[in-house]
mmCIF file of C-alpha atoms in Angstrom:
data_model
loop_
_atom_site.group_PDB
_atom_site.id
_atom_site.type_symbol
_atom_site.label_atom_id
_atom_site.label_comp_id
_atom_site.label_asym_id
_atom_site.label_seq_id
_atom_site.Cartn_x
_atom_site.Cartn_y
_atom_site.Cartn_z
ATOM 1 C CA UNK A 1 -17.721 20.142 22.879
ATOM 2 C CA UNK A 2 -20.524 17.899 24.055
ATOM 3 C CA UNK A 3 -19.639 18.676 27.748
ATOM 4 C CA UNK A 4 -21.051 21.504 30.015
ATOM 5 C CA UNK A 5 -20.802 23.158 33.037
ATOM 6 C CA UNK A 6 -23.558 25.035 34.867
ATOM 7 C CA UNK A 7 -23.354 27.069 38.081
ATOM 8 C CA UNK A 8 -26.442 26.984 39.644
ATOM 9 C CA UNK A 9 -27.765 29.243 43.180
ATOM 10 C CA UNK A 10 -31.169 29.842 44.859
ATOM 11 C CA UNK A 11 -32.890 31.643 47.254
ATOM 12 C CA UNK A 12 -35.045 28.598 48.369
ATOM 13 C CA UNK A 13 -35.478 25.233 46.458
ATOM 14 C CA UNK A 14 -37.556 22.063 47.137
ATOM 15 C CA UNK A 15 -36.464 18.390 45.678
ATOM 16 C CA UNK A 16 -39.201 16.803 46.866
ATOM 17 C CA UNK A 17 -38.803 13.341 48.510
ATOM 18 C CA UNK A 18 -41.695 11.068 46.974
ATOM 19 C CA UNK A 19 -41.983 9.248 50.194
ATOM 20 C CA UNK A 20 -43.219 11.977 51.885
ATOM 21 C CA UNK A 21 -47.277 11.686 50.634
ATOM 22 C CA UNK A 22 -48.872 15.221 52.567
ATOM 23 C CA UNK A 23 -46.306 17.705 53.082
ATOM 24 C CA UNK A 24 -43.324 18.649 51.248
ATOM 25 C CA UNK A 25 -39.397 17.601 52.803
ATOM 26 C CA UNK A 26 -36.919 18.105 50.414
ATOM 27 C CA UNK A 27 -33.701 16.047 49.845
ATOM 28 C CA UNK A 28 -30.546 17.206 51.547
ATOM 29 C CA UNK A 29 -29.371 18.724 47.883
ATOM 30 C CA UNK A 30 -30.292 18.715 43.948
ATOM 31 C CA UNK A 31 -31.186 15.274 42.546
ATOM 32 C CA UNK A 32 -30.240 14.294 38.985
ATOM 33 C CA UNK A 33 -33.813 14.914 37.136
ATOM 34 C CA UNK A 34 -33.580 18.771 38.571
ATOM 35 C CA UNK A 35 -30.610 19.064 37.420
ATOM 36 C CA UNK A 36 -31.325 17.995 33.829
ATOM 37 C CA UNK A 37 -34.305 20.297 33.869
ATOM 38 C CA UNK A 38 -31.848 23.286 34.374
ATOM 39 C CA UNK A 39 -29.757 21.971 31.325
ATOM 40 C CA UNK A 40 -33.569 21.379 29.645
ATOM 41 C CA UNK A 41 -34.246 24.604 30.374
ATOM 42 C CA UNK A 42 -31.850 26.273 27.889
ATOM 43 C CA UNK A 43 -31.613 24.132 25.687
ATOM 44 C CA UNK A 44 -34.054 20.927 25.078
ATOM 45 C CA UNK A 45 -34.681 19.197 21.454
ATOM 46 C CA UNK A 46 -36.036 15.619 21.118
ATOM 47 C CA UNK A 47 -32.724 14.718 19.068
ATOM 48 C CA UNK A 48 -30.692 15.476 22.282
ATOM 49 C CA UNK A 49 -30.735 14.018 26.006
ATOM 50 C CA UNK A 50 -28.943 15.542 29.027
ATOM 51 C CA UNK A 51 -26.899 13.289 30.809
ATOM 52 C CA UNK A 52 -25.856 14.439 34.327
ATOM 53 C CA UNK A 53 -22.496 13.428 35.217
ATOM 54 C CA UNK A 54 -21.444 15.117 38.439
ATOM 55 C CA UNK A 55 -22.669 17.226 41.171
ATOM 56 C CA UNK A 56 -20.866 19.797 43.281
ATOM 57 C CA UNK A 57 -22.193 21.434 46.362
ATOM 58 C CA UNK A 58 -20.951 25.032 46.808
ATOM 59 C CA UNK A 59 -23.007 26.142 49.656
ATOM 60 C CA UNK A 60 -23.588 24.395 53.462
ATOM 61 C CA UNK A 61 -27.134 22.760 53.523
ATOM 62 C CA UNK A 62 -29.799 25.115 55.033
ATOM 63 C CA UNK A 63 -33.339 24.303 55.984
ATOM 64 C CA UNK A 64 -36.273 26.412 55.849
ATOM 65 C CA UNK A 65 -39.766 25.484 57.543
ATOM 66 C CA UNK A 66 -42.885 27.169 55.479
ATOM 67 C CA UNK A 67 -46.605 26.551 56.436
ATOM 68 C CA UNK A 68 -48.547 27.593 53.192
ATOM 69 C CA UNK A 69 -52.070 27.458 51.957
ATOM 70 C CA UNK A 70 -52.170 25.022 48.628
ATOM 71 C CA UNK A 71 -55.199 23.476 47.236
ATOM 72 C CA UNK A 72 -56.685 20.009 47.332
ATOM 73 C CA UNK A 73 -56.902 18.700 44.100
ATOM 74 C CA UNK A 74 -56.355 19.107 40.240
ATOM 75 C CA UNK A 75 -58.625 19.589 37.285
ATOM 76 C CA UNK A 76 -59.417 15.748 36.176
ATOM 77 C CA UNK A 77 -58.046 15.788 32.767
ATOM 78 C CA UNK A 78 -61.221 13.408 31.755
ATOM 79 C CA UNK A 79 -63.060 16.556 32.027
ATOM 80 C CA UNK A 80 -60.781 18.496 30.262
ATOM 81 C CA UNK A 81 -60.716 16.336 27.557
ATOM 82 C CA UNK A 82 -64.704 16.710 27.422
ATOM 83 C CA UNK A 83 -64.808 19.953 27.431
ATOM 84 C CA UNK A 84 -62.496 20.101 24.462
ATOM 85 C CA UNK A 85 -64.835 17.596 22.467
ATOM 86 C CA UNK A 86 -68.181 19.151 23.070
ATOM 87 C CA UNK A 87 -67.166 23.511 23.527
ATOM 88 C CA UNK A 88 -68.354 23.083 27.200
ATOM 89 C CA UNK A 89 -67.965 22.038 30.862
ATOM 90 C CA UNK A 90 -67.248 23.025 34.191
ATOM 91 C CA UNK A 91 -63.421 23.082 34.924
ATOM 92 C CA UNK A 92 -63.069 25.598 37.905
ATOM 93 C CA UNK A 93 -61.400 25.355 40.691
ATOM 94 C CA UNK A 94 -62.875 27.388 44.117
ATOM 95 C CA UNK A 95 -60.155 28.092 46.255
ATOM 96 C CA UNK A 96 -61.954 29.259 49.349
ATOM 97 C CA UNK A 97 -63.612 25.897 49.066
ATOM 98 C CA UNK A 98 -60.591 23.305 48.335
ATOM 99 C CA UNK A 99 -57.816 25.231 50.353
ATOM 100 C CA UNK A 100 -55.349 22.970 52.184
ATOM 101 C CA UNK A 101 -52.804 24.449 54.816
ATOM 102 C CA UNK A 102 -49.387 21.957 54.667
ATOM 103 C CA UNK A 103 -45.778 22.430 56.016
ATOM 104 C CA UNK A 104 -43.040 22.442 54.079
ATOM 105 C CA UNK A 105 -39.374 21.177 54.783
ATOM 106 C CA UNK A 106 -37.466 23.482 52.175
ATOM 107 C CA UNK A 107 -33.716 24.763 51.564
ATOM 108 C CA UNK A 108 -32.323 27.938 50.879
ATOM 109 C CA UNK A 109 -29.160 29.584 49.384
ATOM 110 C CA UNK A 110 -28.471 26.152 47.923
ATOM 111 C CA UNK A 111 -25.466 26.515 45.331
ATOM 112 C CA UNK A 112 -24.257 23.895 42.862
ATOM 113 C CA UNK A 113 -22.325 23.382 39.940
ATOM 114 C CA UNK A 114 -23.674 21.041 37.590
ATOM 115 C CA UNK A 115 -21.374 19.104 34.880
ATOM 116 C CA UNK A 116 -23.652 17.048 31.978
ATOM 117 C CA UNK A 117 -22.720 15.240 28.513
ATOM 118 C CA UNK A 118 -25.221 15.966 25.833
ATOM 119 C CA UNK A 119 -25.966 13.078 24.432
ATOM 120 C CA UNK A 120 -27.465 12.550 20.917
ATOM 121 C CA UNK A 121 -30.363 10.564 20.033
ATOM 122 C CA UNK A 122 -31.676 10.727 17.189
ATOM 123 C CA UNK A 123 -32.155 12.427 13.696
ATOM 124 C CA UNK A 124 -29.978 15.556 12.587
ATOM 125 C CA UNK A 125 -27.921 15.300 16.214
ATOM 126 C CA UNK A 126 -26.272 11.990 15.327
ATOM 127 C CA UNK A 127 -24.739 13.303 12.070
ATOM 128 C CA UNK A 128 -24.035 16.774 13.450
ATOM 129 C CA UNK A 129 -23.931 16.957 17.343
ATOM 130 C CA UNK A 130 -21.678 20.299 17.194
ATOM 131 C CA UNK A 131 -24.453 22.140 15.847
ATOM 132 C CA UNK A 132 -26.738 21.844 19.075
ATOM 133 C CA UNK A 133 -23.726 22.052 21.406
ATOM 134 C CA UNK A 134 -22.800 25.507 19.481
ATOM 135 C CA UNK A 135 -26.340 26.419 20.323
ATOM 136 C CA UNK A 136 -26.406 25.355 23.966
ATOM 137 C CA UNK A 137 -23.077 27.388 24.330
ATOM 138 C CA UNK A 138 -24.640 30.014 22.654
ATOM 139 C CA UNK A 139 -27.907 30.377 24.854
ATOM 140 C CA UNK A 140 -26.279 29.734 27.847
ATOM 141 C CA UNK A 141 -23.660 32.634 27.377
ATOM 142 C CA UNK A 142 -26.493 35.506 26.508
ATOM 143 C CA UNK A 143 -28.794 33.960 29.256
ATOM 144 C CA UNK A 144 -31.594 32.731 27.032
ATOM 145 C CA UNK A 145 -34.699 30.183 27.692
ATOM 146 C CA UNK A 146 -37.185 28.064 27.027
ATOM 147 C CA UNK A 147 -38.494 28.187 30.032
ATOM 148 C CA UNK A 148 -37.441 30.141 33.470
ATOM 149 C CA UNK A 149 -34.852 27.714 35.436
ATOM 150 C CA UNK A 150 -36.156 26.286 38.857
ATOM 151 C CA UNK A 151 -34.996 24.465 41.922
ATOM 152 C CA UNK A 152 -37.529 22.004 42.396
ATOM 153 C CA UNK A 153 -40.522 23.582 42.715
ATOM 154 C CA UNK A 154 -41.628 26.825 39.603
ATOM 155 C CA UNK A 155 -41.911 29.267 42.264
ATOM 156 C CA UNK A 156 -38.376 29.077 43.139
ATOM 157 C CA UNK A 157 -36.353 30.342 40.122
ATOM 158 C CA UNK A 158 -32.654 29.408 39.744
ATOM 159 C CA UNK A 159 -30.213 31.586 38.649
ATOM 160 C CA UNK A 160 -27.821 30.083 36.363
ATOM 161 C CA UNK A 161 -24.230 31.203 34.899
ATOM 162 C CA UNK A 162 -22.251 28.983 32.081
ATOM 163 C CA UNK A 163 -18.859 27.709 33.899
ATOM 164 C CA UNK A 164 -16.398 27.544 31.180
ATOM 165 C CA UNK A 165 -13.073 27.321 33.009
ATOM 166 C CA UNK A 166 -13.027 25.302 37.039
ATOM 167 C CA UNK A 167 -9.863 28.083 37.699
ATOM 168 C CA UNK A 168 -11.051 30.716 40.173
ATOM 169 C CA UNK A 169 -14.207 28.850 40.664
ATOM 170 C CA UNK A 170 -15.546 28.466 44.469
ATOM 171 C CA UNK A 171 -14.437 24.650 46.165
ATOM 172 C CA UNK A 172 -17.249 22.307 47.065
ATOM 173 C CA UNK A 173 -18.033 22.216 50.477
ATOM 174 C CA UNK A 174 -16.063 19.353 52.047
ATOM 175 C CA UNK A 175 -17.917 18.807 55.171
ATOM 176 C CA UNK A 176 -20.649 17.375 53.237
ATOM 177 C CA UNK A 177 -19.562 13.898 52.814
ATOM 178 C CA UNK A 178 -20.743 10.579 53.385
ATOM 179 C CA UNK A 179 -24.339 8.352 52.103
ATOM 180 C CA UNK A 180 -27.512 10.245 52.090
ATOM 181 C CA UNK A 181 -29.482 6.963 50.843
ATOM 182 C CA UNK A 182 -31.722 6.273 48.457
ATOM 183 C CA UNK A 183 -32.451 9.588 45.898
ATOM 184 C CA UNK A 184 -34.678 9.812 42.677
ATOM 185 C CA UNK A 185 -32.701 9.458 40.053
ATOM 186 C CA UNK A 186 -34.832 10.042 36.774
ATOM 187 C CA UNK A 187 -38.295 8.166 35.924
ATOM 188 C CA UNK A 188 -37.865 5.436 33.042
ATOM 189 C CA UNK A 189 -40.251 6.304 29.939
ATOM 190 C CA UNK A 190 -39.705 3.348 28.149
ATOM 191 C CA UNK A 191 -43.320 2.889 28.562
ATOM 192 C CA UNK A 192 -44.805 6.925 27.967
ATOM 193 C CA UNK A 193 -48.346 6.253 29.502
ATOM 194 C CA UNK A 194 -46.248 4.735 32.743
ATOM 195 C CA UNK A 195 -43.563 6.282 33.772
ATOM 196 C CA UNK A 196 -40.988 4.253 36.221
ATOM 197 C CA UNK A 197 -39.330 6.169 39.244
ATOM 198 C CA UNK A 198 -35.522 4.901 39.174
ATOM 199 C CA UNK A 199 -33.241 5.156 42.644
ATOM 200 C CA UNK A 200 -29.963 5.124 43.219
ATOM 201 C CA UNK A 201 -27.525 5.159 46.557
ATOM 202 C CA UNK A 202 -26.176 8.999 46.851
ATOM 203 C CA UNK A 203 -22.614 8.783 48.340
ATOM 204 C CA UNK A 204 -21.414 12.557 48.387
ATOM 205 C CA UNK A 205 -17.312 12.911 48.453
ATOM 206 C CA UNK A 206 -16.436 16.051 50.320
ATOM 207 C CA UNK A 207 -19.013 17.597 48.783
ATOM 208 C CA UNK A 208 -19.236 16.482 44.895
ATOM 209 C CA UNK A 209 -21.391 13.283 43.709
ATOM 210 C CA UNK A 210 -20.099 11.745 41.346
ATOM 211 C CA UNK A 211 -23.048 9.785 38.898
ATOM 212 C CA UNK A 212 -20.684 8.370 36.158
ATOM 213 C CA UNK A 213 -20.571 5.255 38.124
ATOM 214 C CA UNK A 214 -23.779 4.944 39.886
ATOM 215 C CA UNK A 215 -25.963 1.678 40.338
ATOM 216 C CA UNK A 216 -29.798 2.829 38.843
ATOM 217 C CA UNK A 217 -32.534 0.673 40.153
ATOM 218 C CA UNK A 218 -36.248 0.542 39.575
#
């Protein structure tokens, strides 16, 4: 009961590598923290965590090259916070002003299938985990959310389909196989106010990566 299946498929997505400082290149496929989001997305509860156990790649990897406009910076939340506090301040932002044109590596009609435990944590979920997986089966059938489902980036929405039988399913795409290095795997909130990036070594089997047996490093 605690396991789930997700099909996954988007017109465009963007997992952005965090090497890459000014414009955006995306990784070859989904990492692990999107794919939780999509899983988050339906269903999320802070008794419960989404574990992400195996990703399969149903479409060939396509690349996109975008030149946008985007802008410069973000609205310090120091002056947010002041404004709060005293019913005032100045927290606009003038586009015509700040506007930055950057490239963009991106990748459309991705496809995936996404498999994930859920995993309970804490409180009500540790004495009764069927009651939340009932719930995510529940949601995910009708198509509701807490949020709209994205691939990387909000402005490209993922459609998203519960999987609950592999027979008559599309096969992953064989001819992607082999390492594609280093790849975010989640970020470590042990400590909330510092959240740690953690990496692992993506080795793709004709097309399915398999994270049950991964090596996570800070």
């Amino acid at each position: 009961m605690n396991h789930f299946c997700l099909e996954v498929r988007g017109d465009y997505a963007c997992f952005t590598r965090p090497e890459m400082k000014a414009e955006r290149v995306s990784y070859d496929f989904i990492t692990p923290s999107a794919a939780r989001a999509v899983f988050e997305s339906i269903l999320w509860k802070p008794e419960i965590r989404w574990r992400i156990e195996r990703i399969e790649i149903l479409a060939p990897v396509r690349w996109l090259s975008v030149r946008r406009n985007e802008v410069g910076s973000v609205i310090s939340s120091r002056n947010v916070a002041a404004a709060m506090q005293s019913g005032k301040g100045h927290l606009g932002l003038y586009v015509e002003e700040d506007r930055q044109q950057r490239a963009g590596l991106f990748l459309r009609d991705v496809a995936y299938r996404l498999h994930a435990r859920l995993v309970p944590v804490k409180g009500e979920a540790l004495g009764n985990p069927i009651k939340y997986a009932e719930m995510f089966q529940r949601r995910a059938t009708k198509g509701q959310c807490v949020n709209q489902p994205y691939l990387g980036c909000r402005e490209f929405d993922a459609r998203v389909r519960l999987v609950s039988s592999p027979d008559g399913e599309p096969e992953p795409q064989a001819s992607i196989d082999g390492d594609f290095g280093w790849m975010l795997y989640d970020l470590d909130f042990s400590k909330p106010s510092d959240p740690r990036p953690m990496f692992f070594r993506s080795r793709v089997v004709r097309g399915v990566l398999d994270l049950t047996k991964v090596e996570v490093r800070s």
